[in-house]
Structures are given as structure tokens and as C-alpha cells.
PDB file of C-alpha atoms in Angstrom:
ATOM      1  CA  MET V1093      19.550 -17.109 -28.478  1.00 91.00           C
ATOM      2  CA  ALA V1094      22.411 -18.335 -27.033  1.00 96.00           C
ATOM      3  CA  THR V1095      24.217 -21.780 -26.601  1.00 97.00           C
ATOM      4  CA  VAL V1096      26.473 -23.128 -24.426  1.00 97.00           C
ATOM      5  CA  ARG V1097      28.050 -26.869 -24.904  1.00 97.00           C
ATOM      6  CA  THR V1098      30.380 -28.314 -22.840  1.00 98.00           C
ATOM      7  CA  SER V1099      31.396 -31.873 -22.730  1.00 98.00           C
ATOM      8  CA  LEU V1100      33.637 -34.317 -20.570  1.00 98.00           C
ATOM      9  CA  ASP V1101      35.098 -37.941 -21.382  1.00 98.00           C
ATOM     10  CA  THR V1102      35.285 -40.375 -18.693  1.00 98.00           C
ATOM     11  CA  ALA V1103      36.637 -43.578 -18.410  1.00 95.00           C
ATOM     12  CA  ALA V1104      33.249 -45.119 -17.243  1.00 97.00           C
ATOM     13  CA  SER V1105      31.375 -46.973 -19.943  1.00 97.00           C
ATOM     14  CA  ALA V1106      28.259 -45.316 -21.297  1.00 98.00           C
ATOM     15  CA  GLU V1107      25.867 -47.891 -19.768  1.00 97.00           C
ATOM     16  CA  LYS V1108      27.088 -46.616 -16.456  1.00 97.00           C
ATOM     17  CA  ALA V1109      27.163 -42.999 -17.037  1.00 98.00           C
ATOM     18  CA  TRP V1110      23.775 -43.214 -18.622  1.00 98.00           C
ATOM     19  CA  THR V1111      22.318 -44.945 -15.503  1.00 98.00           C
ATOM     20  CA  VAL V1112      24.025 -41.996 -13.132  1.00 98.00           C
ATOM     21  CA  ILE V1113      22.653 -39.551 -15.343  1.00 98.00           C
ATOM     22  CA  ARG V1114      19.294 -40.948 -15.946  1.00 98.00           C
ATOM     23  CA  ASP V1115      18.262 -40.894 -11.876  1.00 98.00           C
ATOM     24  CA  ILE V1116      17.101 -37.273 -12.157  1.00 98.00           C
ATOM     25  CA  GLY V1117      16.217 -37.246  -8.617  1.00 98.00           C
ATOM     26  CA  ALA V1118      19.961 -38.018  -7.387  1.00 97.00           C
ATOM     27  CA  VAL V1119      21.855 -35.019  -8.958  1.00 98.00           C
ATOM     28  CA  HIS V1120      23.147 -33.907  -5.829  1.00 97.00           C
ATOM     29  CA  THR V1121      24.619 -37.721  -4.454  1.00 97.00           C
ATOM     30  CA  ARG V1122      25.385 -39.595  -7.654  1.00 97.00           C
ATOM     31  CA  LEU V1123      26.155 -37.241 -10.837  1.00 98.00           C
ATOM     32  CA  ALA V1124      27.330 -34.053  -9.579  1.00 98.00           C
ATOM     33  CA  PRO V1125      27.663 -33.904  -5.720  1.00 97.00           C
ATOM     34  CA  GLY V1126      28.936 -30.643  -4.888  1.00 96.00           C
ATOM     35  CA  PHE V1127      27.648 -28.585  -7.479  1.00 97.00           C
ATOM     36  CA  VAL V1128      24.322 -29.586  -6.550  1.00 98.00           C
ATOM     37  CA  THR V1129      23.460 -29.880  -2.985  1.00 98.00           C
ATOM     38  CA  ASP V1130      19.652 -30.955  -2.825  1.00 98.00           C
ATOM     39  CA  THR V1131      17.002 -32.627  -5.566  1.00 98.00           C
ATOM     40  CA  ARG V1132      13.579 -32.992  -5.275  1.00 98.00           C
ATOM     41  CA  LEU V1133      11.173 -35.001  -7.489  1.00 98.00           C
ATOM     42  CA  GLU V1134       7.737 -33.608  -8.311  1.00 97.00           C
ATOM     43  CA  PRO V1135       5.321 -35.001 -10.762  1.00 97.00           C
ATOM     44  CA  GLY V1136       7.089 -34.386 -14.088  1.00 97.00           C
ATOM     45  CA  ALA V1137      10.279 -32.247 -12.453  1.00 98.00           C
ATOM     46  CA  ARG V1138      12.958 -31.798 -10.215  1.00 98.00           C
ATOM     47  CA  ILE V1139      13.592 -29.133  -7.661  1.00 98.00           C
ATOM     48  CA  VAL V1140      17.650 -28.502  -8.129  1.00 98.00           C
ATOM     49  CA  THR V1141      19.243 -26.240  -5.538  1.00 97.00           C
ATOM     50  CA  PHE V1142      22.668 -25.422  -6.080  1.00 96.00           C
ATOM     51  CA  VAL V1143      25.826 -24.802  -4.223  1.00 96.00           C
ATOM     52  CA  ASN V1144      25.496 -20.893  -4.457  1.00 94.00           C
ATOM     53  CA  GLY V1145      21.929 -21.531  -2.790  1.00 95.00           C
ATOM     54  CA  MET V1146      20.235 -21.277  -6.400  1.00 95.00           C
ATOM     55  CA  VAL V1147      17.074 -23.014  -6.294  1.00 97.00           C
ATOM     56  CA  ILE V1148      15.812 -24.156  -9.796  1.00 97.00           C
ATOM     57  CA  ARG V1149      12.739 -25.836 -10.980  1.00 98.00           C
ATOM     58  CA  GLU V1150      13.619 -27.972 -13.814  1.00 98.00           C
ATOM     59  CA  PRO V1151      10.765 -29.357 -15.829  1.00 98.00           C
ATOM     60  CA  ILE V1152      11.778 -33.061 -17.632  1.00 98.00           C
ATOM     61  CA  VAL V1153      11.029 -32.893 -21.152  1.00 98.00           C
ATOM     62  CA  THR V1154      12.188 -36.445 -22.178  1.00 98.00           C
ATOM     63  CA  VAL V1155      14.564 -39.260 -20.544  1.00 98.00           C
ATOM     64  CA  ASP V1156      15.414 -41.551 -23.826  1.00 98.00           C
ATOM     65  CA  ASP V1157      16.768 -44.452 -23.251  1.00 98.00           C
ATOM     66  CA  GLU V1158      17.539 -45.868 -26.492  1.00 98.00           C
ATOM     67  CA  ALA V1159      19.720 -42.249 -27.321  1.00 98.00           C
ATOM     68  CA  ARG V1160      21.072 -42.081 -23.617  1.00 98.00           C
ATOM     69  CA  ARG V1161      19.833 -38.751 -23.749  1.00 98.00           C
ATOM     70  CA  LEU V1162      18.039 -36.216 -20.839  1.00 98.00           C
ATOM     71  CA  VAL V1163      16.222 -32.904 -21.703  1.00 98.00           C
ATOM     72  CA  TRP V1164      14.888 -30.615 -19.398  1.00 98.00           C
ATOM     73  CA  SER V1165      14.330 -27.042 -19.048  1.00 98.00           C
ATOM     74  CA  ALA V1166      14.450 -24.401 -16.333  1.00 97.00           C
ATOM     75  CA  GLU V1167      12.350 -22.136 -14.462  1.00 95.00           C
ATOM     76  CA  GLY V1168      14.105 -19.672 -12.089  1.00 90.00           C
ATOM     77  CA  GLY V1169      17.530 -18.419 -12.317  1.00 88.00           C
ATOM     78  CA  TYR V1170      19.333 -16.123 -14.805  1.00 87.00           C
ATOM     79  CA  ALA V1171      17.399 -17.086 -17.970  1.00 93.00           C
ATOM     80  CA  THR V1172      14.182 -16.396 -18.935  1.00 95.00           C
ATOM     81  CA  HIS V1173      14.255 -19.085 -21.233  1.00 96.00           C
ATOM     82  CA  TYR V1174      16.708 -22.403 -20.685  1.00 97.00           C
ATOM     83  CA  ASN V1175      16.582 -25.593 -22.478  1.00 98.00           C
ATOM     84  CA  ALA V1176      19.079 -28.442 -21.867  1.00 98.00           C
ATOM     85  CA  SER V1177      20.019 -31.825 -22.585  1.00 98.00           C
ATOM     86  CA  LEU V1178      22.417 -34.593 -21.314  1.00 98.00           C
ATOM     87  CA  GLN V1179      23.773 -37.110 -24.157  1.00 98.00           C
ATOM     88  CA  VAL V1180      25.658 -40.107 -23.404  1.00 98.00           C
ATOM     89  CA  SER V1181      27.843 -41.571 -26.343  1.00 98.00           C
ATOM     90  CA  ALA V1182      30.186 -44.754 -26.157  1.00 98.00           C
ATOM     91  CA  ARG V1183      33.769 -44.420 -27.095  1.00 98.00           C
ATOM     92  CA  ALA V1184      35.675 -47.476 -28.692  1.00 98.00           C
ATOM     93  CA  ASP V1185      37.848 -47.589 -25.810  1.00 97.00           C
ATOM     94  CA  GLY V1186      35.067 -48.570 -23.429  1.00 96.00           C
ATOM     95  CA  GLY V1187      34.568 -45.068 -21.874  1.00 97.00           C
ATOM     96  CA  ALA V1188      31.886 -42.704 -22.860  1.00 98.00           C
ATOM     97  CA  THR V1189      31.497 -39.007 -23.635  1.00 98.00           C
ATOM     98  CA  VAL V1190      28.977 -36.631 -22.156  1.00 98.00           C
ATOM     99  CA  VAL V1191      27.878 -33.428 -23.971  1.00 98.00           C
ATOM    100  CA  TRP V1192      26.057 -30.972 -22.048  1.00 98.00           C
ATOM    101  CA  THR V1193      24.133 -28.109 -24.605  1.00 98.00           C
ATOM    102  CA  ALA V1194      22.017 -25.591 -23.223  1.00 97.00           C
ATOM    103  CA  ASP V1195      20.058 -23.180 -24.954  1.00 98.00           C
ATOM    104  CA  PHE V1196      18.639 -19.681 -23.282  1.00 96.00           C
ATOM    105  CA  LEU V1197      17.765 -16.382 -23.415  1.00 97.00           C
ATOM    106  CA  PRO V1198      18.749 -13.645 -22.982  1.00 96.00           C
ATOM    107  CA  ASP V1199      22.178 -14.121 -24.615  1.00 96.00           C
ATOM    108  CA  ASP V1200      24.052 -11.378 -21.978  1.00 95.00           C
ATOM    109  CA  VAL V1201      23.537 -14.220 -19.152  1.00 95.00           C
ATOM    110  CA  MET V1202      26.171 -16.228 -20.934  1.00 95.00           C
ATOM    111  CA  PRO V1203      29.120 -15.552 -18.721  1.00 95.00           C
ATOM    112  CA  GLN V1204      27.165 -16.836 -15.659  1.00 93.00           C
ATOM    113  CA  LEU V1205      25.841 -20.388 -17.671  1.00 94.00           C
ATOM    114  CA  SER V1206      29.252 -20.958 -18.986  1.00 96.00           C
ATOM    115  CA  ARG V1207      30.999 -20.552 -15.685  1.00 95.00           C
ATOM    116  CA  ALA V1208      28.132 -22.982 -13.941  1.00 95.00           C
ATOM    117  CA  LEU V1209      28.140 -25.604 -16.931  1.00 96.00           C
ATOM    118  CA  GLU V1210      31.744 -25.597 -16.691  1.00 97.00           C
ATOM    119  CA  ALA V1211      31.654 -26.103 -13.105  1.00 97.00           C
ATOM    120  CA  GLY V1212      29.085 -28.810 -13.391  1.00 97.00           C
ATOM    121  CA  THR V1213      31.082 -30.769 -15.716  1.00 98.00           C
ATOM    122  CA  ARG V1214      33.835 -30.912 -13.623  1.00 97.00           C
ATOM    123  CA  ALA V1215      31.411 -32.063 -10.910  1.00 98.00           C
ATOM    124  CA  MET V1216      30.002 -34.787 -13.292  1.00 98.00           C
ATOM    125  CA  LYS V1217      33.433 -35.873 -14.482  1.00 98.00           C
ATOM    126  CA  GLN V1218      34.653 -36.603 -10.993  1.00 97.00           C
ATOM    127  CA  SER V1219      31.482 -38.444 -10.188  1.00 97.00           C
ATOM    128  CA  LEU V1220      31.355 -40.456 -13.479  1.00 97.00           C
ATOM    129  CA  ASP V1221      35.126 -41.322 -13.227  1.00 97.00           C
ATOM    130  CA  LYS V1222      34.756 -42.779  -9.821  1.00 95.00           C
ATOM    131  CA  LEU V1223      32.408 -45.553 -11.523  1.00 93.00           C
ATOM    132  CA  ALA V1224      35.251 -46.539 -13.795  1.00 88.00           C
ATOM    133  CA  GLN V1225      37.534 -47.524 -10.469  1.00 82.00           C
ATOM    134  CA  PRO V1226      37.810 -50.832  -9.185  1.00 73.00           C
ATOM    135  CA  GLU V1227      36.177 -51.718  -5.911  1.00 61.00           C
ATOM    136  CA  THR V1228      38.230 -52.238  -3.230  1.00 46.00           C
ATOM    137  CA  LEU V1229      37.474 -54.661  -0.563  1.00 47.00           C
ATOM    138  CA  ALA V1230      37.112 -53.633   2.873  1.00 49.00           C
TER     139      ALA V1230
END
């Protein structure tokens, strides 16, 4: 089984980052807009549409508020098996680190999934960094 792991550091607090990540129905608006174009919830899962048009059903395994960890699997797409997690850790400087780990089969889809995780991580970093910016009064 192959594994891809990406991580990002953001100036957003762990609490703010986790609030966005745990909002499993708003991936397309809050967490990774531009990478994900639509998210629909159904009992126990979300249906995610990616920028390339791929639609994947993602059963939600756990939303662990104490560990700040989201775990899901995927049905459809490149892999015959896919299980992933996002975990948020607080940093001493007040920011957060987010680690995305994906385990999948077959191993030979690693190039496609590596590119997808890297693109998703860039989109998440952009969104999460915005949480740390001071709000302006209009």
C-alpha cells in the first residue's frame, strides 16, 4: 500500500483551522475553493466534485474534535482503496500545522494522487492563511 503525506504551516490558529476542516460540507467554499468545486452531504458521507470534473463519494470515518483529526475514505477515482486523514496541530507561535496523509492502492496511482494532494494542500494553505489576516472595515 502506498502513502502520500503533505503538510502545510499556516499563521491561522489550530482552532480556526480545525473549524474550517471539520466543516465537511464546505470544502468547496471554506477549505479548498478552486481545488474542490462542489460538496454535497448525504448520510455518513460527502460527494466531492474536483476542479478536473472528477466526482468522488467520501464516507466520513471520524471527526475527532479532541485530536483535531478528520478521517475519510473514497469511492471512485484513481484508487481501488483510499483512506485519508487531515490532522491539525498547534504551533508554539500561535499558528498551526496541517498534515494530510493518504494510504491507497494500487501503488501505481501515486503520481496522480501526489499531484492531487499537492494541489489540494496549496488550496488549503491559501484559505487557512486568510483566517489569520486582520479583518478590514468596509
